[in-house]
Rosetta silent file (secondary structure, phi, psi, omega in degrees, C-alpha in Angstrom):
SEQUENCE: XXXXXXXXXXXXXXXXXXXXXXXXXXXXXXXXXXXXXXXXXXXXXXXXXXXXXXXXXXXXXXXXXXXXXXXXXXXXXXXXXXXXXXXXXXXXXXXXXXXXXXXXXXXXXXXXXXXXXXXXXXXXXXXXXXXXXXXXXXXXXXXXXXXXXXXXXXXXXXXXXXXXXXXXXXXXXXXXXXXXXXXXXXXXXXXXXXXXXXXXXXXXXXXXXXXXXXXXXXXXXXXXXXXXXXXXXXXXXXXXXXXXXXXXXXXXXXXXXXXXXXXXXXXXXXXXXXXXXX
SCORE:     score description
SCORE:     0.000 S_00000001
   1 L     0.000  139.724  177.921    0.009   -0.036    0.064 S_00000001
   2 L   -61.960  136.066 -179.109    0.963    3.656   -0.475 S_00000001
   3 L   -67.984   -0.941 -173.718    2.339    5.198    2.679 S_00000001
   4 L    84.620 -178.100 -178.711    0.093    8.060    2.139 S_00000001
   5 E  -105.963  159.426  179.483    0.568   11.738    2.233 S_00000001
   6 E  -127.258  138.271 -171.634    1.891   14.106    4.871 S_00000001
   7 E  -129.727  139.049  163.108    0.300   17.560    5.193 S_00000001
   8 E   -97.910  119.322 -179.473    1.485   20.678    7.211 S_00000001
   9 E   -97.180  130.023 -165.517   -1.562   22.435    8.400 S_00000001
  10 L  -104.299    5.218  176.170   -0.707   26.238    9.133 S_00000001
  11 L  -154.132  132.116 -170.316   -3.766   27.043   11.173 S_00000001
  12 H   -62.173  -29.738  179.669   -5.363   25.197   14.005 S_00000001
  13 H   -69.123  -11.491  173.728   -8.940   25.913   12.847 S_00000001
  14 H   -88.998  -18.299 -172.915   -8.156   23.946    9.663 S_00000001
  15 H   -64.009  -27.540  179.741   -7.031   20.853   11.534 S_00000001
  16 H   -64.297  -25.125 -176.927  -10.531   19.368   11.909 S_00000001
  17 H   -73.019  -43.057 -177.467  -10.625   18.950    8.092 S_00000001
  18 H   -75.938  -31.962  177.726   -7.535   16.584    8.225 S_00000001
  19 H   -67.431  -37.126  178.897   -8.902   14.712   11.227 S_00000001
  20 H   -63.069  -45.293 -176.587  -12.064   14.245    9.221 S_00000001
  21 H   -67.498  -36.026  178.859  -10.253   12.950    6.063 S_00000001
  22 H   -71.248  -27.145  173.905   -8.475   10.478    8.153 S_00000001
  23 H   -63.125  -34.028 -173.128  -11.741    9.394    9.723 S_00000001
  24 L   -90.326   -1.381  168.235  -13.238    8.604    6.312 S_00000001
  25 L   106.708    7.839  176.769  -10.170    6.421    5.559 S_00000001
  26 L   -65.389  133.046  175.694   -7.758    8.796    3.911 S_00000001
  27 L   -83.215   96.797 -179.951   -4.088    7.668    4.260 S_00000001
  28 E  -157.664  158.887  165.970   -2.299   10.732    5.645 S_00000001
  29 E  -119.759  166.422  173.598   -0.380   12.318    8.637 S_00000001
  30 E  -153.912  154.426  171.318   -0.310   15.739    9.490 S_00000001
  31 E  -116.536  159.398 -176.996    1.419   18.451   11.545 S_00000001
  32 E  -130.442  132.818  177.652   -0.334   21.679   12.837 S_00000001
  33 E  -101.001  127.010  176.622    1.179   25.126   13.361 S_00000001
  34 E  -106.723  137.738 -170.302   -0.225   26.996   16.249 S_00000001
  35 L  -109.932  -49.914 -161.635    0.454   30.947   16.303 S_00000001
  36 L  -173.452 -115.510 -172.257   -1.252   32.647   19.190 S_00000001
  37 H   -66.475  -11.427  179.044   -4.705   33.762   20.285 S_00000001
  38 H   -66.903  -24.732 -178.051   -6.498   31.208   18.290 S_00000001
  39 H  -125.991   18.881  173.474   -5.370   28.678   21.044 S_00000001
  40 L   -97.341   38.075 -178.524   -5.023   30.866   24.157 S_00000001
  41 L  -154.721  174.396  170.256   -8.658   30.107   24.929 S_00000001
  42 L   -67.909  134.365 -177.150  -11.004   26.997   25.327 S_00000001
  43 L   -98.617  148.418  177.567  -11.240   25.313   21.917 S_00000001
  44 L   -68.807  144.416 -168.505  -14.231   23.886   20.141 S_00000001
  45 H   -57.024  -36.057  172.883  -14.181   20.068   20.407 S_00000001
  46 H   -54.860  -48.858 -179.669  -13.561   19.817   16.650 S_00000001
  47 H   -57.080  -45.954  177.215  -10.357   21.861   16.879 S_00000001
  48 H   -52.372  -55.808 -174.280   -9.347   19.550   19.896 S_00000001
  49 H   -58.092  -34.689  179.949   -9.890   16.545   17.829 S_00000001
  50 H   -69.920  -37.418  173.743   -7.926   17.980   14.981 S_00000001
  51 H   -74.048  -40.578  170.753   -4.962   18.774   17.293 S_00000001
  52 H   -57.566  -38.894 -178.714   -5.157   15.418   18.960 S_00000001
  53 L   -83.014   -1.406 -175.665   -4.947   13.618   15.693 S_00000001
  54 L   -70.412  162.135  171.022   -1.691   15.731   14.530 S_00000001
  55 L   -87.928  -52.823  171.360    1.623   13.937   14.568 S_00000001
  56 E  -125.006  142.853  164.324    3.319   17.165   15.715 S_00000001
  57 E   -95.769  112.160  172.648    2.093   20.590   16.987 S_00000001
  58 E   -95.075  121.827 -171.979    4.417   23.268   16.080 S_00000001
  59 E  -114.339  132.131 -174.046    4.063   26.406   18.343 S_00000001
  60 L   -67.929  -21.538 -175.357    5.596   29.752   17.187 S_00000001
  61 L  -145.456  162.138  165.290    6.489   30.667   20.889 S_00000001
  62 H   -68.283  -34.393  170.442    6.960   29.061   24.237 S_00000001
  63 H   -51.377  -51.229 -177.879    4.148   31.283   25.516 S_00000001
  64 H   -70.421  -40.005  176.083    1.678   29.782   22.985 S_00000001
  65 H   -55.736  -46.060 -169.657    2.885   26.211   23.757 S_00000001
  66 H   -77.046  -33.914  171.767    2.322   26.706   27.428 S_00000001
  67 H   -64.195  -29.765  178.586   -1.091   28.261   27.065 S_00000001
  68 H   -70.845  -51.234 -162.168   -2.230   25.351   24.690 S_00000001
  69 H   -85.032  -17.096  177.587   -0.751   22.499   27.075 S_00000001
  70 H   -70.136  -43.912  178.447   -1.771   23.954   30.432 S_00000001
  71 H   -67.038  -42.207  179.920   -5.301   23.827   29.090 S_00000001
  72 L  -130.853   79.628 -178.564   -4.982   20.546   27.266 S_00000001
  73 H   -50.420  -29.947  179.170   -2.193   18.452   28.966 S_00000001
  74 H   -63.308  -18.175 -178.128   -2.772   15.617   26.516 S_00000001
  75 H   -79.828  -17.366 -172.721   -1.319   17.751   23.858 S_00000001
  76 H   -55.771  -53.061 -178.088    1.989   18.226   25.693 S_00000001
  77 H   -64.893  -17.050 -176.481    4.071   15.433   24.293 S_00000001
  78 H  -112.392    5.861 -179.507    3.505   16.313   20.702 S_00000001
  79 E  -100.089  128.793  179.084    3.754   20.164   21.136 S_00000001
  80 E  -138.537  152.890 -178.848    7.103   21.730   20.342 S_00000001
  81 E   -90.523  128.330 -175.856    8.333   25.234   19.787 S_00000001
  82 L  -132.846   91.315 -177.956    9.295   26.283   16.174 S_00000001
  83 L   -59.422  150.867  178.165    9.735   30.153   16.155 S_00000001
  84 L   -60.377  165.935  176.581    8.770   32.006   13.022 S_00000001
  85 L  -104.248  142.048  167.205   11.229   32.874   10.323 S_00000001
  86 L   -60.680  126.888  176.552   12.355   36.227    9.255 S_00000001
  87 L   -54.435  134.681 -171.503   11.327   36.932    5.680 S_00000001
  88 L   -65.616  -26.172 -178.385   14.379   36.535    3.479 S_00000001
  89 L   -73.130  -11.046 -178.603   13.407   39.981    1.785 S_00000001
  90 L  -106.213   -7.305  174.109   13.940   41.747    5.213 S_00000001
  91 L   -75.281   -9.397 -175.905   17.164   39.931    6.052 S_00000001
  92 L  -114.029   28.705 -177.764   19.087   41.928    3.549 S_00000001
  93 L   -64.977  117.655  176.831   17.980   45.518    4.701 S_00000001
  94 L   -61.449  137.443  179.935   20.903   47.723    3.859 S_00000001
  95 L   -73.964  147.544 -179.304   22.194   49.756    6.835 S_00000001
  96 L   -99.630  127.813  176.087   21.309   53.478    6.650 S_00000001
  97 L   -47.858  152.663 -175.115   23.887   56.132    7.339 S_00000001
  98 L   -62.522  -30.986  178.480   23.545   57.770   10.598 S_00000001
  99 L   -63.781  -28.894 -173.480   22.852   61.200    8.802 S_00000001
 100 L   -87.184  -14.988 -179.656   19.738   59.584    7.212 S_00000001
 101 L   -82.362  127.538 -173.121   18.262   58.410   10.513 S_00000001
 102 L   -86.131  100.047 -177.531   15.631   60.583   11.999 S_00000001
 103 L  -120.115  143.854    0.782   15.994   61.088   15.610 S_00000001
 104 L   -83.650  106.929  179.834   14.176   60.924   17.749 S_00000001
 105 E  -117.102  121.957  178.367   11.750   58.973   15.481 S_00000001
 106 E  -104.650  129.914 -176.987    9.606   56.172   16.706 S_00000001
 107 E  -112.158  141.580  165.491    8.055   53.729   14.194 S_00000001
 108 E  -135.730  155.307 -176.305    5.162   51.312   14.865 S_00000001
 109 E  -134.019  132.067  178.161    3.500   48.978   12.359 S_00000001
 110 L  -175.077  146.435  158.712    0.078   47.307   12.835 S_00000001
 111 L   -58.063  133.659 -178.995   -3.413   46.649   11.482 S_00000001
 112 L  -101.195   63.033 -174.085   -5.609   49.317   12.818 S_00000001
 113 L  -101.686  146.252 -174.309   -8.656   46.926   12.967 S_00000001
 114 H   -52.891  -35.983  178.540  -11.318   47.392   15.694 S_00000001
 115 H   -79.134   -6.789 -179.550  -10.480   43.954   17.114 S_00000001
 116 H  -105.355   35.552 -179.999   -6.690   44.640   17.345 S_00000001
 117 H   -61.596  -32.424 -173.825   -7.211   47.580   20.020 S_00000001
 118 H   -85.622   20.314  168.262   -4.779   45.560   22.321 S_00000001
 119 H   -68.835  -21.434  179.646   -1.836   46.181   19.978 S_00000001
 120 L    95.116   -0.073 -175.905   -0.989   49.195   22.105 S_00000001
 121 H   -56.469  -44.288  179.309   -1.152   51.805   19.417 S_00000001
 122 H   -63.701  -32.769 -169.579   -3.349   54.158   21.658 S_00000001
 123 H   -72.831  -37.933 -176.215   -0.825   53.675   24.538 S_00000001
 124 H   -69.051  -35.204  172.136    2.004   54.890   22.239 S_00000001
 125 H   -63.450  -47.590  178.950   -0.166   58.007   21.169 S_00000001
 126 H   -58.630  -44.701  175.994   -0.993   58.743   24.729 S_00000001
 127 H   -60.932  -29.558 -177.743    2.753   58.516   25.639 S_00000001
 128 H   -50.722  -28.750 -175.342    3.836   60.957   23.208 S_00000001
 129 H   -73.380  -44.363 -179.400    2.997   64.166   25.230 S_00000001
 130 H   -69.709  -29.017 -171.750    5.447   63.135   27.977 S_00000001
 131 H   -83.826  -20.602  167.942    8.135   61.945   25.548 S_00000001
 132 H   -72.048  -14.330  175.360    7.844   65.370   23.647 S_00000001
 133 H   -70.510  -40.961  179.813    8.428   67.336   26.921 S_00000001
 134 H   -86.796  -35.726 -168.257   11.835   65.597   27.130 S_00000001
 135 L  -132.256   76.126 -161.707   12.540   65.120   23.346 S_00000001
 136 L   -62.180  -24.850  176.634   10.728   68.056   21.739 S_00000001
 137 L   -79.798   -6.806 -172.719   11.741   66.720   18.123 S_00000001
 138 L   -60.983  146.762  179.791   10.276   63.251   18.657 S_00000001
 139 E  -128.533  147.181  173.611    7.932   61.827   16.109 S_00000001
 140 E  -120.285  122.454  172.889    5.584   58.732   16.230 S_00000001
 141 E  -117.128  117.203 -170.798    5.003   57.308   12.779 S_00000001
 142 E   -99.710  105.502  174.725    2.158   54.943   12.385 S_00000001
 143 E   -95.231  137.964  179.325    2.086   52.450    9.509 S_00000001
 144 L   139.990  164.482 -177.771   -1.133   50.425    9.090 S_00000001
 145 L  -148.167  148.876  177.228   -4.721   50.674    8.047 S_00000001
 146 L   160.289  171.017 -174.914   -8.153   49.834    9.321 S_00000001
 147 L   -60.261  -20.425 -179.497  -11.437   50.959   10.772 S_00000001
 148 H   -81.566    2.351  178.710   -9.802   51.825   14.152 S_00000001
 149 H   -63.536  -38.790 -176.393   -7.681   54.512   12.338 S_00000001
 150 H   -63.411  -43.642  176.228  -10.307   57.178   12.903 S_00000001
 151 H   -64.420  -36.997 -174.975  -10.478   56.584   16.559 S_00000001
 152 H   -70.553  -42.953  176.922   -6.790   56.666   16.826 S_00000001
 153 H   -63.346  -36.942  173.755   -6.555   59.829   14.854 S_00000001
 154 H   -59.527  -42.118  177.294   -9.055   61.448   17.138 S_00000001
 155 H   -58.370  -39.264 -175.264   -6.926   60.368   20.107 S_00000001
 156 H   -71.556  -29.945  178.052   -3.781   61.749   18.610 S_00000001
 157 H   -75.842  -21.100  178.380   -5.741   65.088   17.874 S_00000001
 158 L   -78.836  -10.286 -172.880   -6.571   65.451   21.504 S_00000001
 159 L   -90.232  149.250  179.230   -2.755   65.230   22.536 S_00000001
 160 L   -68.442  -17.843  176.423   -0.531   68.220   23.063 S_00000001
 161 L  -100.568   14.959 -179.812    1.864   66.269   20.793 S_00000001
 162 H   -41.744  -41.866 -177.310   -0.767   65.771   18.116 S_00000001
 163 H   -75.092  -14.027  176.814    1.513   67.455   15.461 S_00000001
 164 H   -98.398    8.024 -170.832    4.217   64.968   16.154 S_00000001
 165 E  -117.881  119.036  174.732    2.095   61.945   15.457 S_00000001
 166 E  -119.304  143.863 -176.695    1.632   60.869   11.690 S_00000001
 167 E  -111.514  121.977 -177.345   -0.354   58.177   10.134 S_00000001
 168 E   -98.064  -21.156 -171.052    1.126   56.811    6.857 S_00000001
 169 E    77.068 -152.040  170.367   -1.463   54.193    6.121 S_00000001
 170 L   -77.986  136.083  179.978   -0.735   51.182    4.268 S_00000001
 171 L  -136.156  157.123 -176.438    2.616   50.955    2.606 S_00000001
 172 L   -79.350  173.602  178.211    4.421   48.396    0.421 S_00000001
 173 H   -55.575  -48.139 -177.439    7.561   46.427    1.606 S_00000001
 174 H   -53.013  -47.648 -178.571    9.989   48.700   -0.004 S_00000001
 175 H   -64.150  -39.385  178.204    8.480   51.757    1.765 S_00000001
 176 H   -65.819  -38.586 -173.081    8.437   49.802    5.091 S_00000001
 177 H   -68.830  -34.921 -179.069   12.013   48.693    4.827 S_00000001
 178 H   -67.051  -39.934  179.949   12.863   52.626    4.212 S_00000001
 179 H   -79.789  -23.615  176.933   10.972   53.536    7.225 S_00000001
 180 H   -72.554  -32.020 -179.673   12.387   50.847    9.399 S_00000001
 181 H   -68.524  -32.187 -176.210   15.796   52.288    8.290 S_00000001
 182 H   -87.949  -11.495 -174.705   14.982   55.817    9.148 S_00000001
 183 L   -88.890  164.185  172.926   13.521   55.310   12.566 S_00000001
 184 L  -107.289  -23.586  170.681   15.522   55.255   15.763 S_00000001
 185 E  -136.026  139.603  167.264   13.063   53.058   17.747 S_00000001
 186 E  -100.820  130.518 -179.481   10.566   50.484   16.888 S_00000001
 187 E  -139.673  126.134  169.256    7.651   50.073   19.370 S_00000001
 188 E  -135.134   76.897 -179.609    4.726   47.846   19.403 S_00000001
 189 L   -67.784   50.768 -177.873    3.592   47.279   23.047 S_00000001
 190 L   -82.991  157.670  176.767    0.921   44.709   22.228 S_00000001
 191 L  -112.844   11.987  178.660   -0.394   41.989   24.455 S_00000001
 192 L  -123.457   22.760 -179.087   -1.645   39.747   21.590 S_00000001
 193 L   -92.634  123.063  163.316    1.318   38.837   19.681 S_00000001
 194 L   -56.382  -41.489 -178.586    1.970   35.154   19.451 S_00000001
 195 L  -138.253  -81.757 -176.861    5.247   35.873   18.068 S_00000001
 196 L   109.685   65.243 -173.147    5.816   39.148   16.351 S_00000001
 197 H   -63.714  -22.775  169.315    7.434   39.011   13.053 S_00000001
 198 H   -57.338  -27.685 -173.980    7.439   42.824   12.822 S_00000001
 199 H   -77.947  -42.948  167.612   10.002   42.893   15.631 S_00000001
 200 H   -50.373  -47.571 -172.844   12.351   40.655   13.487 S_00000001
 201 H   -67.419  -32.192 -178.086   12.032   43.062   10.524 S_00000001
 202 H   -80.095  -41.498 -179.517   12.952   46.084   12.723 S_00000001
 203 H   -63.297  -34.020 -174.600   15.810   44.116   14.290 S_00000001
 204 L   -70.288  -23.488 -178.855   17.016   43.118   10.850 S_00000001
 205 L   -97.259    6.868  178.306   17.354   46.975   10.073 S_00000001
 206 L    85.478    7.004 -175.657   19.408   47.415   13.465 S_00000001
 207 L   -94.616  135.152  176.102   16.583   48.877   15.300 S_00000001
 208 E   -72.381  145.039  170.245   15.873   48.239   19.079 S_00000001
 209 E  -112.810  141.704  176.221   12.293   47.253   20.014 S_00000001
 210 E  -115.166  126.260 -167.758    9.980   47.991   22.669 S_00000001
 211 E  -132.684  165.543 -169.325    7.557   45.299   23.273 S_00000001
 212 E   -93.148  157.207 -175.027    4.936   44.492   26.082 S_00000001
 213 L   -88.597   54.128 -173.394    5.450   41.776   28.778 S_00000001
 214 L  -148.755  157.981  179.536    2.704   39.627   27.199 S_00000001
 215 L    59.096 -147.928  179.880    2.460   36.902   24.568 S_00000001
 216 L   -92.491    6.647 -167.275    5.445   35.691   22.711 S_00000001
 217 H   -68.321  -44.854 -176.281    7.024   39.129   22.079 S_00000001
 218 H   -63.213  -18.599  163.310    9.487   38.885   24.971 S_00000001
 219 H   -63.549  -23.390 -169.264   10.984   35.698   23.345 S_00000001
 220 L   -82.599  -54.916 -173.823   11.828   37.546   20.126 S_00000001
 221 L   -84.516  170.568  168.789   14.090   40.196   21.730 S_00000001
 222 L  -135.792  179.786 -179.015   16.943   40.050   24.194 S_00000001
 223 L   -61.618  -13.895 -179.079   18.588   42.783   26.436 S_00000001
 224 L  -103.497    9.003 -176.536   20.784   44.009   23.590 S_00000001
 225 L  -131.584    1.321 -179.304   17.966   44.239   21.139 S_00000001
 226 E   173.510 -171.603 -178.878   15.013   45.901   22.967 S_00000001
 227 E  -143.375  141.695 -176.085   13.142   46.582   26.237 S_00000001
 228 E   -99.267  132.600  176.151   10.053   44.955   27.791 S_00000001
 229 E  -119.849  157.413  172.858    7.371   47.261   29.283 S_00000001
 230 L   -65.130  130.352  172.140    4.229   46.490   31.200 S_00000001
 231 L   -55.466  121.763  169.877    1.269   46.306   28.945 S_00000001
 232 L    92.916   -2.858 -179.763   -1.049   49.407   29.334 S_00000001
 233 L   -91.676   98.770 -173.873    1.369   51.459   31.634 S_00000001
 234 H   -73.773  -42.468  172.903    1.537   54.584   29.781 S_00000001
 235 H   -55.805  -42.060 -175.850    3.852   56.649   32.073 S_00000001
 236 H   -68.668  -53.021 -177.431    6.384   53.570   32.087 S_00000001
 237 H   -47.278  -52.752 -175.253    6.115   53.410   28.305 S_00000001
 238 H   -62.221  -44.134  178.911    6.852   57.084   27.873 S_00000001
 239 H   -53.194  -45.182 -168.017    9.883   56.829   30.357 S_00000001
 240 H   -68.790  -51.533  173.724   11.112   53.756   28.287 S_00000001
 241 H   -56.378  -37.528  172.387   10.881   55.533   24.939 S_00000001
 242 H   -73.034  -33.992  168.082   12.931   58.410   26.233 S_00000001
 243 H   -57.944  -40.407 -172.583   15.396   55.905   27.732 S_00000001
 244 H   -73.525  -32.164  173.351   15.641   54.086   24.704 S_00000001
 245 H   -61.852  -37.662  178.764   16.533   57.191   22.718 S_00000001
 246 H   -79.643  -16.782  177.808   19.345   57.938   25.085 S_00000001
 247 L   -76.554  157.430  175.400   20.899   54.432   25.050 S_00000001
 248 L   -97.137   91.730 -171.228   23.638   53.502   22.879 S_00000001
 249 L   -86.548  140.787  170.096   22.343   50.528   20.890 S_00000001
 250 L  -102.281  116.687 -166.116   24.688   48.409   18.924 S_00000001
 251 H   -77.390  -26.740  170.980   23.140   47.763   15.676 S_00000001
 252 H   -64.283  -32.596  179.004   25.290   44.932   14.802 S_00000001
 253 H   -76.394  -26.266  176.499   24.419   42.918   17.882 S_00000001
 254 H   -73.429  -41.695  178.030   20.708   43.712   17.036 S_00000001
 255 H   -73.497  -28.499  171.169   20.944   42.353   13.620 S_00000001
 256 H   -63.018  -33.589  167.743   22.750   39.393   14.858 S_00000001
 257 H   -59.869  -37.853 -173.390   19.873   38.638   17.113 S_00000001
 258 H   -79.384  -28.533 -175.727   17.496   38.861   14.083 S_00000001
 259 H   -70.170  -18.775 -178.996   19.856   36.382   12.181 S_00000001
 260 L   -74.173   -0.941  176.634   19.021   33.654   14.718 S_00000001
 261 L  -117.590    9.612  177.184   15.589   33.588   13.101 S_00000001
 262 L   -61.714  162.242 -173.094   16.648   33.720    9.481 S_00000001
 263 H   -62.736  -40.291 -174.674   15.087   31.130    7.114 S_00000001
 264 H   -65.961  -37.243  173.817   18.014   28.589    6.921 S_00000001
 265 H   -58.675  -44.229  179.479   17.954   28.365   10.828 S_00000001
 266 H   -65.044  -50.207  177.594   14.107   27.896   10.698 S_00000001
 267 H   -61.125  -34.843  172.564   14.426   25.118    8.127 S_00000001
 268 H   -69.647  -35.620  175.812   16.985   23.305   10.035 S_00000001
 269 H   -59.687  -42.538 -176.046   14.885   23.502   13.154 S_00000001
 270 H   -67.314  -37.703  174.057   11.828   22.277   11.154 S_00000001
 271 H   -69.449  -34.732 -179.421   13.680   19.232    9.708 S_00000001
 272 H   -65.937  -45.051 -177.125   15.076   18.395   13.108 S_00000001
 273 H   -75.726  -26.908  178.439   11.682   18.538   14.862 S_00000001
 274 H   -72.375  -26.501  172.280    9.786   16.862   12.031 S_00000001
 275 L   -78.071   -1.389 -172.059   12.098   13.813   12.527 S_00000001
 276 L   -88.581  147.063 -177.986   11.133   13.395   16.161 S_00000001
 277 L   -81.904  130.032 -172.620    8.538   10.713   17.026 S_00000001
 278 L   -66.217    0.000    0.000    5.244   12.172   18.260 S_00000001
């Protein structure tokens, strides 16, 4: 008989389809990738069955692995951490001359969807008044689009630093790489990141990241590539943004941290983990 097919399922919500396929006699095995909030809660029984039927469950962070397996211990033996990979197109961002870096310029990138309000963009906007008192030339550049933009723009308009907050909307990858190169600090103090690929993109440009102490984000950075702040603590965030601008960051060390997540390293981890017995 044919050994059957093997499938890598990239979202937990699709795994019941593979479980059902096996139930009706299809010869296949499958692995499932779990990312974040989709498994940080009680799961429908169909999704549980889909995960239970997997050969391996690849979690993009230790935080997500822990959230899943603490609720469903039976999934523990087959759940392993496989961090996301840096997009190769971002691994070759050319360093920008110091004279081209706009200081003190803070960049954030996020969907501005109503359900993504926990990304912390509002906290960055609220922090800018205090930041500009210490750093009058500071700017907050917001890249992203969505229905929450109007609320965030109104919030910026109420700030004494409103003229230092700019919304660029949706941009292409070339423009994003340019903005990453021109900023001094990247900040996204979100509490719903299962991993946070955008942090890797910023680090590939040699930029330190401000992240929240939630989700998988603290696993991406280290002490030489960023600072972790309490989610929702606006005064602490403002102080940290000021501190981050005064720090002397080593762009080479930040890039070296990002290299740990480049695609060849990801592929090696995937091959090694895929060879393990469930």
